Every structure is written in C-alpha cells, then in structure tokens.
C-alpha cells in the first residue's frame, strides 16, 4: 500500500540560474532525503519543455524531452520537478506511459493551477525550450512482469488524481498490444476506470480515455462522474457519464481475488474508498493509493 504525496513535495535548495548548475548541485545532495517517506531513484536528469497546452480551464499539459538514457520510471510514479531560479521543488505525477519514454524519450505531465511556486511557474512562465530537471520517485505503480499472474485493475480517480492512473491505463494498453502482437508477455485482465470531476470540462484526457475504451472494448471500460455539471453533456460523452459521486456499491461490485485497486484523488476520497475496500475484506496488498492536496 502506498500513501505518497506527489503534489506536496517541497524540498528547498538554492535557486540556480541554469539547469546544469542545478543538476550538479542535486547530484551532490543525493541520498540525503528521507527515503522512507519519499523514495527516489538516484537519477537527476535534464529535461526540456517541447510542448505545452491547456488540458482544461485549470490544468496545463506539458511534454518534456528527457534525453538521459538512465532516466526511467514505472507507470504511476511521479517526478520531483526542479526549476532553475525557483527554490521550491514540485512533485507531479507522470501521465504518459513508460513506452512513450522508451520510444521517444518523452514524458507528459498535467499540472493544475495553484499558488504553489512550481505550479505558478508552469502556468505563467514556462515556455517551449524551458530547461528543468526531473527525478523519479514514488511507490505507487503498476509494473507486472511477463510471468506474473493476470490481474484485473480497478482505477479510482478524483480530479488531477487521474494522472498516475492514466499512466497505468496506457501502460496496460501497451502490454495488451504486445501480447496480441507477439503471443507472449504479461496477460492483462479487465480494467475499469472510475473517474470523478466537477464537470466535463475538468474531466482530463477524456478523449484519450475513450479512445482506449473503443480500442479495447472487451478489456477496458470507464465510468465518468460529474458532481457539479451546469451545461448540457455532449452526445459523445453521454453514454459514459453519471451525474453524482462514485458510489461504494459501484466499487464493491468489482471486488474479486484477482483484482487490484488503485486510488488517487483528494484525501477524503482516497481514505473513504481504501477503508471501504478493507472493510469488504480486500487484502491490503491489493489496495494501492496515493493522496494529493
């Protein structure tokens, strides 16, 4: 069970004017952190912003080029995000798949506007070719090996908590494609995504999610929830939308010995569903959660 806090990582270091000086300083400081609460890899890598777009009215999506071949991550993990000249370090979950990094040396982040200095920088100052540094951390991930037993996945997301779960969903889709093409590799079970946001404009990556549902209709399904919708829901989204919060019964209907549960969202939501699953006798090792605030 994981209870890391990807959007609340604040590590203070001197402000640096460029990413090379920043990386040099960070490499000298590696191993000094509390690895019990903030598990890091040892790789601090330069990254360059190569794409930026609005994913919703409050969330900005970034594509980062990470050329360092020693940089890698598992689906669901986050990065410490070091910005030259900004003393506070951000912590943002990766929403792309490990496959994208392997093939194109790219990772994708989606960052909600906040008064936190790294988020402010991303929304107000970040430009194409901005240079930063990143380091992978976190024990919230899905990384099955080819010989592992097949598992079903239930992914429960609230707001920007979709980010690590989208990474997991994309990775599972890649694994399924591999097995379909090669006839070997890890066998993915069924995947059900429950995703709640205030309204449809704040349902991040909805088209990417629906594309995967349509590509793998026998493997992937989704239930999209909106809690404060005030406008008409589009015809395309309507079949997938439920107005109101995700319910305990919806989740309980998916409990089985073969199912792993991944939960990421606001602390009250994460606490509620993890406790409900434990009360329904789901083994703790089958419940993985990550909180943000």
Coordinates of C-alpha atoms in Angstrom, one line a residue:
X1 CA 0.0 0.0 0.0
X2 CA 1.4 3.4 -0.9
X3 CA 0.5 6.7 0.6
X4 CA 2.9 9.1 -1.1
X5 CA 2.0 12.8 -1.7
X6 CA 3.1 13.7 -5.3
X7 CA 1.7 17.2 -5.4
X8 CA 3.0 18.2 -1.9
X9 CA 6.7 17.5 -2.2
X10 CA 8.7 20.6 -1.1
X11 CA 12.4 20.3 -1.0
X12 CA 14.4 23.5 -0.5
X13 CA 17.6 24.1 -2.4
X14 CA 19.4 27.3 -3.5
X15 CA 18.0 28.9 -6.7
X16 CA 20.1 28.2 -9.7
X17 CA 20.3 30.2 -12.9
X18 CA 20.6 27.3 -15.2
X19 CA 19.7 23.6 -15.3
X20 CA 23.3 22.3 -15.5
X21 CA 24.3 24.1 -12.2
X22 CA 21.0 22.8 -10.7
X23 CA 21.7 19.2 -11.7
X24 CA 25.3 19.4 -10.4
X25 CA 24.0 20.6 -7.0
X26 CA 21.3 17.9 -6.8
X27 CA 23.7 15.1 -7.6
X28 CA 25.9 16.2 -4.7
X29 CA 22.8 16.1 -2.4
X30 CA 21.5 12.6 -3.4
X31 CA 20.9 10.2 -0.6
X32 CA 20.3 12.8 2.0
X33 CA 16.5 12.7 1.8
X34 CA 14.1 10.6 3.9
X35 CA 13.7 7.7 1.7
X36 CA 11.0 6.1 3.9
X37 CA 8.6 8.9 3.0
X38 CA 10.0 10.0 -0.3
X39 CA 11.6 7.1 -2.2
X40 CA 13.8 8.4 -5.0
X41 CA 15.8 6.9 -7.8
X42 CA 19.3 8.2 -7.9
X43 CA 19.0 9.8 -11.4
X44 CA 18.5 13.5 -11.7
X45 CA 18.1 14.3 -15.4
X46 CA 17.9 17.4 -17.5
X47 CA 14.6 17.9 -19.3
X48 CA 13.4 20.3 -21.9
X49 CA 9.8 21.5 -22.5
X50 CA 8.9 20.6 -26.0
X51 CA 5.1 21.0 -25.8
X52 CA 2.5 22.8 -23.7
X53 CA -1.3 23.1 -24.0
X54 CA -4.4 23.7 -21.9
X55 CA -5.9 20.4 -20.9
X56 CA -8.8 22.1 -19.1
X57 CA -9.5 25.6 -17.8
X58 CA -7.4 24.9 -14.8
X59 CA -4.8 22.3 -16.0
X60 CA -1.8 22.7 -18.3
X61 CA -0.3 19.8 -20.0
X62 CA 3.5 19.6 -20.6
X63 CA 5.6 17.4 -22.8
X64 CA 9.2 17.0 -21.6
X65 CA 12.1 15.6 -23.6
X66 CA 14.4 13.7 -21.3
X67 CA 17.4 12.6 -23.3
X68 CA 19.2 10.9 -20.4
X69 CA 19.0 7.1 -21.1
X70 CA 19.5 6.4 -17.4
X71 CA 16.2 8.1 -16.7
X72 CA 13.2 5.6 -16.4
X73 CA 10.0 5.3 -14.5
X74 CA 7.2 2.8 -13.7
X75 CA 3.6 3.6 -14.6
X76 CA 2.1 5.5 -11.8
X77 CA 5.2 7.2 -10.4
X78 CA 5.9 10.9 -10.1
X79 CA 8.8 13.2 -10.7
X80 CA 10.4 15.8 -8.5
X81 CA 10.4 18.9 -10.7
X82 CA 13.4 21.2 -10.3
X83 CA 13.1 24.7 -11.8
X84 CA 16.2 26.9 -12.1
X85 CA 15.6 30.0 -10.1
X86 CA 12.8 28.5 -8.0
X87 CA 13.8 27.2 -4.6
X88 CA 10.7 25.1 -4.1
X89 CA 10.6 21.7 -5.8
X90 CA 7.4 20.5 -7.4
X91 CA 6.1 16.9 -7.3
X92 CA 3.9 15.9 -10.3
X93 CA 2.7 12.5 -11.4
X94 CA 3.6 11.3 -14.9
X95 CA 0.5 10.7 -17.0
X96 CA 2.3 9.1 -20.0
X97 CA 3.3 5.5 -20.4
X98 CA 6.8 4.2 -20.0
X99 CA 6.6 3.1 -23.7
X100 CA 6.5 6.8 -24.8
X101 CA 9.7 7.4 -22.9
X102 CA 11.4 4.4 -24.3
X103 CA 10.4 5.2 -27.9
X104 CA 10.6 9.0 -28.0
X105 CA 12.4 10.0 -24.7
X106 CA 9.2 11.9 -23.8
X107 CA 7.2 12.2 -20.6
X108 CA 3.9 14.0 -20.1
X109 CA 2.7 15.9 -17.0
X110 CA -0.6 17.7 -16.4
X111 CA -0.4 20.4 -13.7
X112 CA -3.3 22.2 -12.0
X113 CA -3.1 25.9 -11.4
X114 CA -2.2 26.7 -7.8
X115 CA -0.3 29.2 -5.7
X116 CA 2.5 26.7 -5.2
X117 CA 5.6 28.2 -6.9
X118 CA 6.3 25.3 -9.3
X119 CA 2.7 25.3 -10.5
X120 CA 2.7 29.1 -10.9
X121 CA 5.9 28.8 -13.0
X122 CA 4.4 26.2 -15.2
X123 CA 1.3 28.2 -15.8
X124 CA 2.8 31.7 -16.1
X125 CA 6.5 31.5 -17.1
X126 CA 7.1 28.1 -18.7
X127 CA 7.8 28.3 -22.5
X128 CA 8.9 26.0 -25.2
X129 CA 12.6 25.0 -24.7
X130 CA 12.5 25.9 -21.0
X131 CA 15.0 23.7 -19.2
X132 CA 14.3 21.9 -15.9
X133 CA 15.5 18.8 -14.1
X134 CA 13.5 15.8 -13.0
X135 CA 13.9 12.8 -10.7
X136 CA 11.6 9.9 -10.3
X137 CA 10.0 8.9 -7.0
X138 CA 7.1 7.1 -5.5
X139 CA 5.9 3.5 -4.7
X140 CA 2.5 3.8 -6.4
X141 CA 2.9 1.9 -9.6
X142 CA 1.9 -1.0 -11.8
X143 CA 4.8 -2.9 -13.2
X144 CA 3.9 -6.5 -13.8
X145 CA 6.5 -9.0 -15.1
X146 CA 5.7 -11.4 -18.0
X147 CA 5.3 -14.4 -15.8
X148 CA 3.1 -12.7 -13.2
X149 CA -0.4 -13.9 -12.7
X150 CA -3.0 -11.9 -14.6
X151 CA -4.8 -9.3 -12.6
X152 CA -7.9 -7.2 -13.2
X153 CA -7.5 -3.5 -12.4
X154 CA -10.0 -1.0 -10.9
X155 CA -8.7 2.6 -11.1
X156 CA -10.4 5.2 -9.0
X157 CA -9.6 8.8 -9.8
X158 CA -10.7 12.2 -8.5
X159 CA -9.7 15.4 -10.3
X160 CA -6.0 15.6 -11.2
X161 CA -5.6 12.2 -9.5
X162 CA -6.3 10.8 -13.0
X163 CA -2.6 11.5 -13.9
X164 CA -0.9 8.4 -12.4
X165 CA -3.9 6.2 -13.2
X166 CA -3.8 7.3 -16.9
X167 CA -0.2 6.3 -17.0
X168 CA -1.2 2.9 -15.6
X169 CA -4.1 2.6 -18.1
X170 CA -1.8 3.5 -21.0
X171 CA 0.8 1.0 -19.8
X172 CA -1.8 -1.8 -19.5
X173 CA -2.9 -1.0 -23.1
X174 CA 0.7 -1.2 -24.3
X175 CA 1.1 -4.6 -22.5
X176 CA -2.1 -5.8 -24.2
X177 CA -0.9 -4.7 -27.6
X178 CA 2.4 -6.5 -27.0
X179 CA 0.6 -9.8 -26.1
X180 CA -1.7 -9.5 -29.1
X181 CA 1.2 -8.9 -31.5
X182 CA 3.7 -11.4 -30.0
X183 CA 1.5 -14.0 -28.4
X184 CA 3.6 -13.8 -25.2
X185 CA 4.2 -11.4 -22.3
X186 CA 2.0 -10.3 -19.4
X187 CA -1.7 -11.0 -19.8
X188 CA -3.7 -8.0 -18.7
X189 CA -7.1 -8.7 -17.1
X190 CA -10.1 -6.4 -17.4
X191 CA -9.7 -2.7 -16.4
X192 CA -12.4 -0.5 -15.1
X193 CA -11.8 3.3 -14.6
X194 CA -14.0 5.3 -12.3
X195 CA -13.2 9.0 -12.7
X196 CA -14.9 11.9 -11.0
X197 CA -14.5 15.6 -11.6
X198 CA -16.5 18.8 -11.0
X199 CA -17.8 18.9 -14.6
X200 CA -17.0 17.6 -18.1
X201 CA -14.6 20.4 -18.9
X202 CA -12.5 19.3 -15.9
X203 CA -12.5 15.6 -16.9
X204 CA -8.9 15.5 -18.1
X205 CA -7.8 13.3 -21.1
X206 CA -11.4 12.2 -21.7
X207 CA -10.7 11.7 -25.4
X208 CA -7.6 9.6 -24.7
X209 CA -9.6 7.5 -22.3
X210 CA -12.5 7.0 -24.7
X211 CA -10.0 6.1 -27.5
X212 CA -8.6 3.3 -25.3
X213 CA -12.2 2.1 -24.4
X214 CA -13.0 1.9 -28.1
X215 CA -9.8 0.2 -29.0
X216 CA -10.2 -2.5 -26.3
X217 CA -13.9 -2.8 -25.7
X218 CA -13.6 -6.2 -24.1
X219 CA -10.7 -5.2 -21.8
X220 CA -11.2 -1.5 -20.8
X221 CA -14.3 0.2 -19.6
X222 CA -14.9 3.6 -17.9
X223 CA -17.5 5.4 -15.7
X224 CA -17.1 9.1 -15.8
X225 CA -18.7 11.1 -12.9
X226 CA -19.5 14.8 -12.7
X227 CA -20.6 16.4 -9.4
X228 CA -21.4 20.0 -10.4
X229 CA -22.4 19.9 -14.1
X230 CA -24.3 23.0 -15.2
X231 CA -24.1 22.7 -19.0
X232 CA -25.5 20.1 -21.4
X233 CA -23.4 17.0 -21.8
X234 CA -22.3 16.2 -25.3
X235 CA -23.8 13.2 -27.1
X236 CA -20.4 11.6 -27.4
X237 CA -19.8 11.7 -23.7
X238 CA -23.4 10.9 -22.5
X239 CA -23.1 7.1 -22.6
X240 CA -20.2 7.2 -20.2
X241 CA -21.3 10.0 -17.8
X242 CA -23.0 9.6 -14.4
X243 CA -24.1 12.7 -12.5
X244 CA -23.1 12.4 -8.9
X245 CA -20.1 10.9 -7.0
X246 CA -18.6 7.5 -7.4
X247 CA -20.5 5.2 -5.0
X248 CA -19.3 2.4 -2.7
X249 CA -21.6 -0.1 -4.4
X250 CA -20.1 0.6 -7.8
X251 CA -16.7 -0.3 -6.5
X252 CA -17.9 -3.2 -4.4
X253 CA -19.4 -4.9 -7.5
X254 CA -15.8 -5.2 -8.9
X255 CA -14.2 -6.9 -5.9
X256 CA -12.6 -10.3 -6.6
X257 CA -9.5 -12.2 -5.6
X258 CA -7.9 -11.3 -9.0
X259 CA -8.5 -7.5 -8.7
X260 CA -6.0 -4.8 -7.7
X261 CA -7.4 -1.4 -6.7
X262 CA -5.5 1.8 -7.5
X263 CA -6.9 5.1 -5.9
X264 CA -5.7 8.6 -6.4
X265 CA -7.5 11.8 -5.5
X266 CA -8.3 14.2 -2.7
X267 CA -7.5 12.7 0.8
X268 CA -11.2 12.3 1.9
X269 CA -12.0 10.3 -1.3
X270 CA -8.9 8.2 -1.0
X271 CA -9.5 7.5 2.7
X272 CA -13.1 6.6 2.1
X273 CA -12.5 4.0 -0.7
X274 CA -9.5 2.5 0.8
X275 CA -11.3 1.9 4.1
X276 CA -14.4 0.6 2.4
X277 CA -12.3 -1.9 0.5
X278 CA -10.6 -3.0 3.6
X279 CA -14.0 -3.4 5.3
X280 CA -15.0 -5.6 2.4
X281 CA -12.0 -7.8 3.1
X282 CA -9.9 -6.8 0.2
X283 CA -6.3 -7.7 1.2
X284 CA -4.3 -4.6 2.0
X285 CA -1.7 -5.6 -0.6
X286 CA -4.4 -5.3 -3.3
X287 CA -5.2 -1.7 -2.4
X288 CA -2.7 0.9 -3.6
X289 CA -3.4 4.6 -3.0
X290 CA -1.8 8.0 -3.4
X291 CA -3.1 11.2 -2.0
X292 CA -2.8 14.8 -3.2
X293 CA -3.8 18.2 -1.9

